[in-house]
Coordinates of C-alpha atoms and ligand atoms in Angstrom, one line a residue:
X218 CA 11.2 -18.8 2.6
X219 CA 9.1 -18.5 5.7
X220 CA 7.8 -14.5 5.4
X221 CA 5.8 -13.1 7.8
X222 CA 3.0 -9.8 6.9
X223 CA 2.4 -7.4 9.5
X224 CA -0.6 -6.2 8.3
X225 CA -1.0 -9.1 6.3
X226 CA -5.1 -9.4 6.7
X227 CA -5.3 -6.2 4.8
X228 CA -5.7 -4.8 1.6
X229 CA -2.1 -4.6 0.0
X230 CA -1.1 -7.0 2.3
X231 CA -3.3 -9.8 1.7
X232 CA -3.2 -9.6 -1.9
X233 CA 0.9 -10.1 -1.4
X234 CA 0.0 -13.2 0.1
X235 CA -1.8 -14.5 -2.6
X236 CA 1.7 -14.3 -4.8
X237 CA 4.1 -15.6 -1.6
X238 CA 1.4 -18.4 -1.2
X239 CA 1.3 -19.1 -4.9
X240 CA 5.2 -18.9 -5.2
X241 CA 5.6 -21.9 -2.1
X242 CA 6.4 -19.3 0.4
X243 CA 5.2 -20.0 4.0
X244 CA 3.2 -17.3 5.3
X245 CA 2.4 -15.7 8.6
X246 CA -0.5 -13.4 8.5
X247 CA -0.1 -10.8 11.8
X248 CA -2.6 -8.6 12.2
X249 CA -4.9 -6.8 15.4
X250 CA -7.6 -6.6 12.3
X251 CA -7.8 -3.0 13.4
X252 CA -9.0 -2.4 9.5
X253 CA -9.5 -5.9 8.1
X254 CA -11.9 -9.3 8.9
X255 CA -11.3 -12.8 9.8
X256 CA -13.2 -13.6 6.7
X257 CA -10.0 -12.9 4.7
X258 CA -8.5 -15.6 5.6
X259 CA -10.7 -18.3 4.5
X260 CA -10.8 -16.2 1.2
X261 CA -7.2 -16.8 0.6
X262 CA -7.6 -20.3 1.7
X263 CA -10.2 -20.6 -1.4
X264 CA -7.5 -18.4 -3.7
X265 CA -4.7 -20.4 -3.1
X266 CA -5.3 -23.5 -1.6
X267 CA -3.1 -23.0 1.1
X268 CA -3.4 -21.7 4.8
X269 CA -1.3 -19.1 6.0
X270 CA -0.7 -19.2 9.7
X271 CA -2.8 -16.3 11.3
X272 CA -2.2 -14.5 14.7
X273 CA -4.4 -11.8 16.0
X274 CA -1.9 -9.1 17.6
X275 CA -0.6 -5.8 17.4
X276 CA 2.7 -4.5 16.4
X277 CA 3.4 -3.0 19.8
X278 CA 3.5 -6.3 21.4
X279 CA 7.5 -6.9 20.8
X280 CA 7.2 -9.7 23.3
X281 CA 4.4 -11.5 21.1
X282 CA 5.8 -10.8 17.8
X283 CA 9.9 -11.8 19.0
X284 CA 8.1 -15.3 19.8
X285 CA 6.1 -15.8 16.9
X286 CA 9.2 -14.3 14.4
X287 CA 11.2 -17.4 16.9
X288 CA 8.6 -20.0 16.6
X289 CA 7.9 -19.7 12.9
X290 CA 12.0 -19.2 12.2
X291 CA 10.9 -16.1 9.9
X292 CA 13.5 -15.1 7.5
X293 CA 12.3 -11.8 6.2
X294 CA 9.1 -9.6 7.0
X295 CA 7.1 -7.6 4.8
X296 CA 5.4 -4.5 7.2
X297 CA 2.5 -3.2 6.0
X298 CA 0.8 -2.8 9.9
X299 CA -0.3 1.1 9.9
X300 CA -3.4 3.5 10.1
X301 CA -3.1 5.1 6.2
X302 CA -6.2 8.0 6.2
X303 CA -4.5 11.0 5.9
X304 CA -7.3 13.5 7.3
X305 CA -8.1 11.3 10.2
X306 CA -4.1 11.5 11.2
X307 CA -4.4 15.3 10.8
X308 CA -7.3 15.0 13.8
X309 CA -5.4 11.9 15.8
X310 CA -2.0 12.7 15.1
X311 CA -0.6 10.9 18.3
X312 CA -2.5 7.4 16.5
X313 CA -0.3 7.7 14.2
X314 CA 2.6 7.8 15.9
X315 CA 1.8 5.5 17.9
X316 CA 1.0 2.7 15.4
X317 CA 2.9 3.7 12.7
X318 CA 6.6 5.2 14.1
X319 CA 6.2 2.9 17.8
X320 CA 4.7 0.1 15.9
X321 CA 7.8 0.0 13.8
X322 CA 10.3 0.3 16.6
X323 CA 8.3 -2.7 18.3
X324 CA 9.2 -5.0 14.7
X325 CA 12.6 -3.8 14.3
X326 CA 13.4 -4.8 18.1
X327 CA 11.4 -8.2 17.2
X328 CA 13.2 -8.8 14.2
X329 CA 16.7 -7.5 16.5
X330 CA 15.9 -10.3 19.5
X331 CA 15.0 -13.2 16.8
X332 CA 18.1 -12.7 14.5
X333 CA 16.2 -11.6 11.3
X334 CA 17.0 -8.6 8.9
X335 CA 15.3 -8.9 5.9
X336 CA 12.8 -6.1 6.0
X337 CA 10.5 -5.0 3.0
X338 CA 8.5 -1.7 4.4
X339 CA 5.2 -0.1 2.8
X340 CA 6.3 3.7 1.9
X341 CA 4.2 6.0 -0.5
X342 CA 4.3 8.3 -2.4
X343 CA 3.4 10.9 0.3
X344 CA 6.9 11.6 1.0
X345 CA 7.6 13.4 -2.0
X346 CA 5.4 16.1 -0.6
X347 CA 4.2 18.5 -3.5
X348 CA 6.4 17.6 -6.4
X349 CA 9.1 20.0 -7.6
X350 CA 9.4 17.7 -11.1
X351 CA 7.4 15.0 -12.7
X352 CA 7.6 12.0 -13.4
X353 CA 9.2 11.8 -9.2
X354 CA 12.4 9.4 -9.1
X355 CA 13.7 8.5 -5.9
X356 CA 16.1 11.0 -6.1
X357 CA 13.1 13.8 -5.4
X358 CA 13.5 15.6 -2.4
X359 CA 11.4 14.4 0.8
X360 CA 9.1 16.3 2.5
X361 CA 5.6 15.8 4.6
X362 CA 2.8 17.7 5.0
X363 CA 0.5 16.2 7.3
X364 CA 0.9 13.4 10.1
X365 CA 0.5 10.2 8.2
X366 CA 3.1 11.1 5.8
X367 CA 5.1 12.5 8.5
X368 CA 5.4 9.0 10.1
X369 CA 5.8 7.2 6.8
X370 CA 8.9 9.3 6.7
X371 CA 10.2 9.2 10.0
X372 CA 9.9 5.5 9.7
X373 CA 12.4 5.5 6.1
X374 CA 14.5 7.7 8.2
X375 CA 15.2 5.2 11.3
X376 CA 15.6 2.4 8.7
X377 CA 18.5 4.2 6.9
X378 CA 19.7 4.9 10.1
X379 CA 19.6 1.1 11.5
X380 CA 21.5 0.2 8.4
X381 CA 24.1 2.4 8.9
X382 CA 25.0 1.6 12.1
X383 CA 24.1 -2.3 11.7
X384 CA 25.4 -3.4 7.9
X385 CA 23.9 -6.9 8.2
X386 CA 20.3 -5.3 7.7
X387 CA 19.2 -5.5 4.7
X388 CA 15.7 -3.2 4.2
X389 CA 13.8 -1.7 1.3
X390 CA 11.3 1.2 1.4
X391 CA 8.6 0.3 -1.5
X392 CA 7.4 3.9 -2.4
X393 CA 3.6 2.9 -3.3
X394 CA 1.9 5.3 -5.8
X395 CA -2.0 4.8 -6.2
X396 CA -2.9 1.2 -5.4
X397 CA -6.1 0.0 -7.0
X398 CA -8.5 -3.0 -8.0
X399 CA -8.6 -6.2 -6.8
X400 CA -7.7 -9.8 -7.3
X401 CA -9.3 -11.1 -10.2
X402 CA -11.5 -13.5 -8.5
X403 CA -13.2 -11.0 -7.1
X404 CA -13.1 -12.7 -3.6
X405 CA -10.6 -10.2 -1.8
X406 CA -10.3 -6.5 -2.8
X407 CA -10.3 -3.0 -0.8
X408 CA -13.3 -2.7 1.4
X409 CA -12.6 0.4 3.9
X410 CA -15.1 1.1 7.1
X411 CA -17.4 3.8 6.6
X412 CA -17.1 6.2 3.5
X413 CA -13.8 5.8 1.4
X414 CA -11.6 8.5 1.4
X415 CA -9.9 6.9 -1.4
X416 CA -11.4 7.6 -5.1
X417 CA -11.5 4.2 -6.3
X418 CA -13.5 2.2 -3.7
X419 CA -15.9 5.7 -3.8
X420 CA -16.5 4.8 -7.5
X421 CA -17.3 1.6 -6.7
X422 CA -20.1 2.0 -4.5
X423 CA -21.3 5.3 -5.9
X424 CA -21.4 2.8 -9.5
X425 CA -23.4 0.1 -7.2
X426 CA -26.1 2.5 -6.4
X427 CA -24.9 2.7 -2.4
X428 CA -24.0 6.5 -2.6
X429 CA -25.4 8.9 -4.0
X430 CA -22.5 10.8 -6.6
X431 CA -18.8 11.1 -6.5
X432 CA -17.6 14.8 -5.4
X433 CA -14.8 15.6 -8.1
X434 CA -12.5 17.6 -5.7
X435 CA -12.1 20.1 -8.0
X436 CA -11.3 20.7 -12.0
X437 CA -9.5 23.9 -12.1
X438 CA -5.9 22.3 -11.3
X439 CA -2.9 22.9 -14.2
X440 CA -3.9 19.2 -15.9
X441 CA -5.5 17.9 -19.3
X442 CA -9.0 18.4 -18.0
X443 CA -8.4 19.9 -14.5
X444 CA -8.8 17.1 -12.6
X445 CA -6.7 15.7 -10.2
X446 CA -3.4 13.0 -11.8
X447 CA -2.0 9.8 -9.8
X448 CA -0.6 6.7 -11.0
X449 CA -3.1 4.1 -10.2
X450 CA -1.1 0.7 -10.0
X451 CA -3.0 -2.7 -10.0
X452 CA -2.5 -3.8 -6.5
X453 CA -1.9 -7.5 -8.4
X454 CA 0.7 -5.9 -10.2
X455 CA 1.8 -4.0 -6.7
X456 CA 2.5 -7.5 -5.0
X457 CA 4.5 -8.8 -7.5
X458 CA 6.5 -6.0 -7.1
X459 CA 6.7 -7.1 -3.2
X460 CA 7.9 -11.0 -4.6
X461 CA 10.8 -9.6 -6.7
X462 CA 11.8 -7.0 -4.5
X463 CA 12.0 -9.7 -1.9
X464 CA 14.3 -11.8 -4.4
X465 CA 16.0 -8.8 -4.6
X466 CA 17.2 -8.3 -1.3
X467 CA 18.8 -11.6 -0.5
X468 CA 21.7 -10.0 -3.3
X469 CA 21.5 -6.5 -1.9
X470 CA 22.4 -5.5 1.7
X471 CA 21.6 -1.8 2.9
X472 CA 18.7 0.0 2.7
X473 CA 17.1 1.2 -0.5
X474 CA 13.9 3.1 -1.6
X475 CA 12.2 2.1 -4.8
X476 CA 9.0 3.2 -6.6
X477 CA 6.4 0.8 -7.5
X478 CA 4.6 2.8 -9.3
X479 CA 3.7 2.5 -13.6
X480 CA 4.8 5.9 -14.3
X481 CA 1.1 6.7 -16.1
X482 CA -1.2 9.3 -15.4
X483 CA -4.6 9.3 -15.2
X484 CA -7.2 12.1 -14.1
X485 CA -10.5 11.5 -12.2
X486 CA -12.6 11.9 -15.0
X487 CA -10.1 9.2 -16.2
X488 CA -10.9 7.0 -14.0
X489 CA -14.5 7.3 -13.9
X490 CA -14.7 7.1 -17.4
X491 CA -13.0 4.0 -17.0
X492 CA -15.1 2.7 -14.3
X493 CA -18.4 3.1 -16.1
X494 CA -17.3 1.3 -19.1
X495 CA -16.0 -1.4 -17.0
X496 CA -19.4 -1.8 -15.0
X497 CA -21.5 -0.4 -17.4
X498 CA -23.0 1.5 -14.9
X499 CA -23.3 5.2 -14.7
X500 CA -20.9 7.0 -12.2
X501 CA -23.1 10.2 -11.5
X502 CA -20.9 13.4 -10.2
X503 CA -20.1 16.8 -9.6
X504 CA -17.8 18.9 -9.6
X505 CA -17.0 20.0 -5.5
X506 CA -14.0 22.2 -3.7
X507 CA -10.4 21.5 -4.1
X508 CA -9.6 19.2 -0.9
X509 CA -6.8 20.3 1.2
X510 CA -3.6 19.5 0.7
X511 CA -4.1 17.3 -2.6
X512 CA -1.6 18.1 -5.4
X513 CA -1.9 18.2 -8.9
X514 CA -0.2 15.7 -10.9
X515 CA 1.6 12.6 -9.1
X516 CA 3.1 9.9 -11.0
X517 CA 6.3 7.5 -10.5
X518 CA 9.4 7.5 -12.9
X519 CA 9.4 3.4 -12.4
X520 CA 12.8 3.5 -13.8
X521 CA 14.9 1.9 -10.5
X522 CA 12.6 -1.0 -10.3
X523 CA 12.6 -2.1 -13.6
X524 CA 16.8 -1.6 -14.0
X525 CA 17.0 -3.3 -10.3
X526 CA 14.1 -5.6 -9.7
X527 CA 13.3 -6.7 -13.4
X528 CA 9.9 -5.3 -12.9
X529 CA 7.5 -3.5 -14.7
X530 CA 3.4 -2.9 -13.9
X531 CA 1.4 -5.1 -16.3
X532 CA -2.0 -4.2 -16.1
X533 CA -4.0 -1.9 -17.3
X534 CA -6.9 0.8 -16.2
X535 CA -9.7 -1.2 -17.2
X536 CA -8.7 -4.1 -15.3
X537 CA -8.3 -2.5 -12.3
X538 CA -11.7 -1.1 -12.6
X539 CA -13.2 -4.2 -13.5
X540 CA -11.7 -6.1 -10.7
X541 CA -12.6 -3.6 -8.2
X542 CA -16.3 -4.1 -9.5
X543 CA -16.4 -7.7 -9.2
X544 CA -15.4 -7.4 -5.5
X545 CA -17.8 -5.2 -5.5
X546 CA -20.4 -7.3 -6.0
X547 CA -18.6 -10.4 -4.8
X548 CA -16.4 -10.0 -2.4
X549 CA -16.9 -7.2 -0.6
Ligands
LIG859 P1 -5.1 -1.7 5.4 O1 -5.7 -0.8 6.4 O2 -6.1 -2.4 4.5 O3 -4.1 -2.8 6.0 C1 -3.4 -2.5 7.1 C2 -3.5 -3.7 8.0 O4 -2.7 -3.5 9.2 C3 -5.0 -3.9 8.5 O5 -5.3 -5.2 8.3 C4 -4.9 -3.5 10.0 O6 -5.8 -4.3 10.7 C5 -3.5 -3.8 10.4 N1 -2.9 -3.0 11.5 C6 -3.0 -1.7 11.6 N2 -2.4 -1.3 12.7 C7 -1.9 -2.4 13.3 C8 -1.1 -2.7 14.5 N3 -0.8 -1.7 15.3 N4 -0.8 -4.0 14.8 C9 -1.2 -5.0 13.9 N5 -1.9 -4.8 12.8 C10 -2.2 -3.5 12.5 O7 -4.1 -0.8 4.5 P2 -3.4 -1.1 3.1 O8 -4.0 -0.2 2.1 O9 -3.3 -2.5 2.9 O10 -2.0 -0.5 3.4 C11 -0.9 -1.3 3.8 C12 0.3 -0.4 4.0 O11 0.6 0.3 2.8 C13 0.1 0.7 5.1 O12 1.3 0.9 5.8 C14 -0.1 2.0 4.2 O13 0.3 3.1 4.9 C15 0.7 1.7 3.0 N6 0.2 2.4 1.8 C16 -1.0 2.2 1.4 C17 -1.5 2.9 0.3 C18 -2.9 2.8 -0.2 O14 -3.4 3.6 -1.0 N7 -3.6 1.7 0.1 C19 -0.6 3.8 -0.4 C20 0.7 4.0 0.1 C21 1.1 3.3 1.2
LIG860 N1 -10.7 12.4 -5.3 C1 -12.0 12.9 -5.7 N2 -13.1 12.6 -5.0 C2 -13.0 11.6 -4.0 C3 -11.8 11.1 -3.6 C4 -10.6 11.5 -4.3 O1 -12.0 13.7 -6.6 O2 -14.1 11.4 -3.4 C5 -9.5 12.8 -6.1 C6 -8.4 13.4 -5.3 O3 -8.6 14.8 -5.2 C7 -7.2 13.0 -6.1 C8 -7.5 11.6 -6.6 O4 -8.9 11.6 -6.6 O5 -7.0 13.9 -7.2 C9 -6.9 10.5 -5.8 O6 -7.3 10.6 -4.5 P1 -7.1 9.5 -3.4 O7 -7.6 10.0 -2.1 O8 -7.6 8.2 -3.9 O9 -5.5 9.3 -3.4 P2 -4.3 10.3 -3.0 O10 -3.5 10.5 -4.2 O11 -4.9 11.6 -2.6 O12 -3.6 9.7 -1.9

């Protein structure tokens, strides 16, 4: 199929198109590399041996990305284009909006002018706001409590709402739990500007000597050790999802939601535990504050993909930490 990635230059995104390349896909990378480098590209090149087509634009230039959706005769798109830091879209809300909720109107009025409705869309997690039950099925009630997650569910909302009124769209909202590691060459991986808000890249560099300690945002929560929960999914593991949620769709008109997710636990001593055997390395930390707004305990009943996409997360902690580490030292 010819499958074009907003936000394909990215972390989830690029990592996807290792498996579309791999699979004989042809690829169109779009991207304003807002959050990513050029360099990406020549990395897939050396992953795959293939070149995916690259334009440099943003999501807000309908005009741009009608043409290119024309010129490349894209069949379906994979939109993973967004801002994703949860306490900078609590200070820039309107940033948000604007890239997120516009920057989807923008594709679906593309995708509308070049005849294609095959859309797979990057949700999380977030929009099962603090859990009422564990493990969360799709079936959860939605909710938001900040910007970012306010726009990740606005945007599941006007895709229901296109398919209703339009039935030839056919659209799936891939509910992302805690994406982690990196591809096991080491050569692309998660590498966010400035300091990570994210635990997993923090571990990294705090294991590589560049900072100082990871702050444990608190150990007094209702969990096995007090430490926060998520379900840390293999980002390898998270674009195969993309590849048979994909081959999914071509059966499967409507709009869906679906977890990719492993359904697994894990706390943040967890995880550094797991990083310091994988580096052997010490992870120094401490114990800080609760952050706002965290929760507890997330994880995914993984359930609905497995019955309707066949699939099922492969990989394990420890090579999720040990990828991340060799991009660490690699890649990044
Ligand atoms: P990322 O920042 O690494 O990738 C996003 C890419 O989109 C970047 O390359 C960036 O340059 C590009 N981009 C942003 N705004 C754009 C615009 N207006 N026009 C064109 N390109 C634009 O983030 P990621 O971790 O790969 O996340 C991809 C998607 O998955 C996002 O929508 C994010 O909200 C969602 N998601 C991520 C996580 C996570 O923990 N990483 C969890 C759940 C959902
Ligand atoms: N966390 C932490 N220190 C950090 C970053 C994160 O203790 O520097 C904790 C956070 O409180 C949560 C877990 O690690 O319990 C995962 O946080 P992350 O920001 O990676 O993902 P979230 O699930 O919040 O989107």
């Amino acid at each position: 199929m010819n499958i074009l990635l907003t936000g394909g230059m990215g972390y989830i995104g690029s990592h996807v198109a290792v498996v579309l390349l791999q699979a004989g896909h042809r690829v169109v990378l779009y991207d304003n590399l807002c959050n990513s480098g050029i360099g990406v590209l020549a990395r897939l090149e050396q992953i795959t041996g293939k070149t995916p087509v690259f334009i440099q634009a943003d999501v807000r230039a309908t005009k741009t990305l009608a043409d290119v959706l024309k010129d490349h005769a894209v069949e379906a798109v994979l939109h993973f284009a967004g801002l994703k830091a949860v306490g900078e879209s609590v200070k820039k809300p309107l940033d948000y909006y604007a890239n997120n909720v516009e920057g989807t109107v923008s594709l679906l009025e593309a995708m509308l002018d070049a005849g294609t409705r095959t859309l797979i869309f990057s949700g999380s997690a977030t929009v099962y706001g603090d859990p009422h039950y564990l493990p969360l099925d799709e079936a959860h009630p939605l909710s938001a409590t900040n910007p970012y997650g306010r726009s990740k569910l606005h945007i599941e909302e006007m895709l229901r709402d296109l398919s209703v009124a339009d039935p030839l769209w056919r659209v799936v909202c891939l509910r992302y739990f805690n994406p982690a590691g990196a591809h096991e060459s080491g050569l692309i991986g998660e590498r966010p500007m400035g300091v990570p808000n994210n635990l997993m890249p923090y571990i990294a560099r705090v294991a590589a000597g560049e900072l100082k300690e990871l702050s444990v945002f608190g150990n007094d929560y209702p969990t096995p050790d007090g430490t926060g929960v998520r379900d840390y999914i293999h980002v390898m593991d998270l674009a195969e999802g993309h590849a048979a949620a994909l081959a999914w769709l071509v059966r499967h008109p409507g709009w869906h939601a679906i977890n990719l997710g492993t359904g697994q636990g894990y706390s943040v001593l967890d995880m550094v535990a797991a990083f310091t055997k994988a580096s052997s390395r010490a992870v120094p930390y401490r114990i800080a504050p609760r952050r706002a707004g965290d929760v507890a305990a997330c994880y995914a009943d993984p359930g609905k993909a497995l019955r309707e996409l066949g699939w099922q997360a492969r990989r394990g902690l420890l090579e999720m930490c040990g990828s991340a580490w060799k991009f660490q030292n690699l890649g990044a």
